[in-house]
GROMACS .gro file of C-alpha atoms in nm:
model
  131
    1GLN     CA    1  15.006   6.070  12.687
    2GLU     CA    2  14.700   6.079  12.477
    3HIS     CA    3  14.632   6.378  12.394
    4LEU     CA    4  14.400   6.701  12.156
    5ALA     CA    5  14.530   6.710  11.833
    6GLU     CA    6  14.397   6.934  11.526
    7SER     CA    7  14.446   6.888  11.189
    8GLY     CA    8  14.275   7.125  10.882
    9GLY     CA    9  14.377   7.401  10.926
   10GLY     CA   10  14.530   7.629  10.599
   11SER     CA   11  14.518   7.922  10.377
   12VAL     CA   12  14.224   7.991  10.165
   13GLN     CA   13  14.068   8.299   9.988
   14ALA     CA   14  13.796   8.476  10.183
   15GLY     CA   15  13.450   8.309  10.082
   16GLY     CA   16  13.623   7.993  10.114
   17SER     CA   17  13.555   7.661  10.340
   18LEU     CA   18  13.762   7.488  10.559
   19ARG     CA   19  13.720   7.189  10.805
   20LEU     CA   20  13.876   7.133  11.132
   21SER     CA   21  13.956   6.788  11.275
   22CYS     CA   22  14.029   6.665  11.608
   23SER     CA   23  14.069   6.364  11.795
   24VAL     CA   24  13.846   6.367  12.104
   25SER     CA   25  13.857   5.955  12.178
   26LYS     CA   26  14.038   6.035  12.529
   27TYR     CA   27  13.722   6.142  12.671
   28ALA     CA   28  13.465   5.926  12.480
   29GLY     CA   29  13.165   5.849  12.693
   30ARG     CA   30  13.288   6.089  12.935
   31ARG     CA   31  12.991   6.390  12.991
   32ILE     CA   32  13.228   6.670  12.913
   33CYS     CA   33  13.237   6.953  12.698
   34LEU     CA   34  13.418   6.957  12.347
   35GLY     CA   35  13.476   7.274  12.109
   36TRP     CA   36  13.660   7.560  11.946
   37PHE     CA   37  13.852   7.834  12.062
   38ARG     CA   38  14.101   8.065  11.926
   39GLN     CA   39  14.351   8.306  12.083
   40ASP     CA   40  14.572   8.572  11.895
   41PRO     CA   41  14.881   8.660  11.991
   42GLY     CA   42  14.833   8.909  12.345
   43LYS     CA   43  14.450   8.805  12.324
   44GLU     CA   44  14.251   8.632  12.510
   45ARG     CA   45  14.091   8.307  12.452
   46GLU     CA   46  13.758   8.406  12.244
   47GLY     CA   47  13.534   8.099  12.224
   48VAL     CA   48  13.408   7.961  11.877
   49ALA     CA   49  13.214   7.660  11.906
   50SER     CA   50  13.079   7.462  12.140
   51LEU     CA   51  12.897   7.117  12.196
   52ASP     CA   52  12.836   6.918  12.517
   53MET     CA   53  12.754   6.563  12.633
   54ASP     CA   54  12.331   6.676  12.610
   55GLY     CA   55  12.406   6.788  12.208
   56ARG     CA   56  12.391   7.163  12.314
   57ILE     CA   57  12.554   7.352  12.089
   58SER     CA   58  12.690   7.695  12.052
   59TYR     CA   59  12.826   7.995  11.856
   60ALA     CA   60  13.072   8.276  11.835
   61ASP     CA   61  12.840   8.568  11.724
   62SER     CA   62  13.060   8.668  11.496
   63MET     CA   63  13.058   8.375  11.312
   64LYS     CA   64  12.743   8.191  11.381
   65ASP     CA   65  12.584   8.145  11.089
   66ARG     CA   66  12.901   8.046  10.906
   67LEU     CA   67  12.971   7.756  11.146
   68LEU     CA   68  12.892   7.381  11.220
   69ILE     CA   69  13.048   7.179  11.477
   70SER     CA   70  12.961   6.824  11.483
   71LYS     CA   71  13.108   6.497  11.625
   72ASP     CA   72  13.134   6.169  11.476
   73ASN     CA   73  13.124   5.933  11.771
   74ALA     CA   74  13.232   5.606  11.637
   75LYS     CA   75  13.583   5.759  11.556
   76ASN     CA   76  13.587   6.017  11.831
   77VAL     CA   77  13.617   6.296  11.619
   78LEU     CA   78  13.528   6.662  11.670
   79TYR     CA   79  13.505   6.856  11.366
   80LEU     CA   80  13.415   7.271  11.310
   81GLN     CA   81  13.316   7.342  10.957
   82MET     CA   82  13.383   7.677  10.858
   83ASN     CA   83  13.235   7.864  10.569
   84ASN     CA   84  13.208   8.169  10.375
   85LEU     CA   85  13.574   8.242  10.566
   86LYS     CA   86  13.633   8.596  10.574
   87PRO     CA   87  13.994   8.756  10.663
   88GLU     CA   88  13.892   8.837  11.012
   89ASP     CA   89  13.857   8.483  11.094
   90SER     CA   90  14.233   8.438  11.069
   91GLY     CA   91  14.437   8.323  11.344
   92MET     CA   92  14.526   8.018  11.578
   93TYR     CA   93  14.221   7.768  11.614
   94TYR     CA   94  14.199   7.534  11.869
   95CYS     CA   95  14.034   7.207  12.021
   96ALA     CA   96  13.976   7.186  12.384
   97ALA     CA   97  13.769   6.976  12.624
   98GLY     CA   98  13.605   7.114  12.996
   99GLY     CA   99  13.358   7.211  13.191
  100CYS     CA  100  13.049   7.353  13.092
  101HIS     CA  101  12.873   7.702  13.145
  102VAL     CA  102  12.487   7.537  13.121
  103ASN     CA  103  12.197   7.839  13.175
  104CYS     CA  104  11.883   7.698  13.172
  105THR     CA  105  11.689   8.020  13.270
  106ARG     CA  106  11.602   8.040  12.912
  107THR     CA  107  11.462   7.799  12.662
  108PRO     CA  108  11.629   7.582  12.512
  109CYS     CA  109  11.910   7.620  12.762
  110TYR     CA  110  12.200   7.749  12.663
  111SER     CA  111  12.557   7.536  12.696
  112ALA     CA  112  12.930   7.685  12.635
  113LEU     CA  113  13.271   7.535  12.690
  114ARG     CA  114  13.432   7.752  13.007
  115LEU     CA  115  13.765   7.902  12.849
  116ASP     CA  116  13.843   7.924  13.228
  117ALA     CA  117  13.743   7.513  13.300
  118LEU     CA  118  13.988   7.374  13.053
  119ASP     CA  119  14.088   6.960  13.091
  120GLN     CA  120  14.254   6.987  12.775
  121TRP     CA  121  14.328   7.142  12.449
  122GLY     CA  122  14.529   7.073  12.126
  123GLN     CA  123  14.833   7.303  12.008
  124GLY     CA  124  14.628   7.445  11.742
  125THR     CA  125  14.604   7.481  11.370
  126LEU     CA  126  14.617   7.789  11.122
  127VAL     CA  127  14.358   7.917  10.911
  128THR     CA  128  14.446   8.226  10.717
  129VAL     CA  129  14.221   8.374  10.509
  130SER     CA  130  14.347   8.622  10.251
  131SER     CA  131  14.123   8.898  10.076
   0.00000   0.00000   0.00000
């Protein structure tokens, strides 16, 4: 069974960059949210970045100025560019697909991957940022 598989994690010094990748070919053409979350041992999932089927993007407030989520539709690969990394960004990052939470009571609409309605997620890739 095809599954989501992340790559691109690693160890960097503070201020460095990493680009995470995830094959999402099984979701090609589907109206579904794609994104990244992190989860540290004993803690709840924390949304990092999300891209919905209409191109709406959202980021975690703590990292939003340092992230860029994108998707190569030809290759069906989801990316997360992480810049100016900080030690507190260290953790296991997961690629995921699932339902979207969409709120259009404000403009533009806000959309985010629903961490409580995931269809699938990968095994994670470890990001370690040293000071």
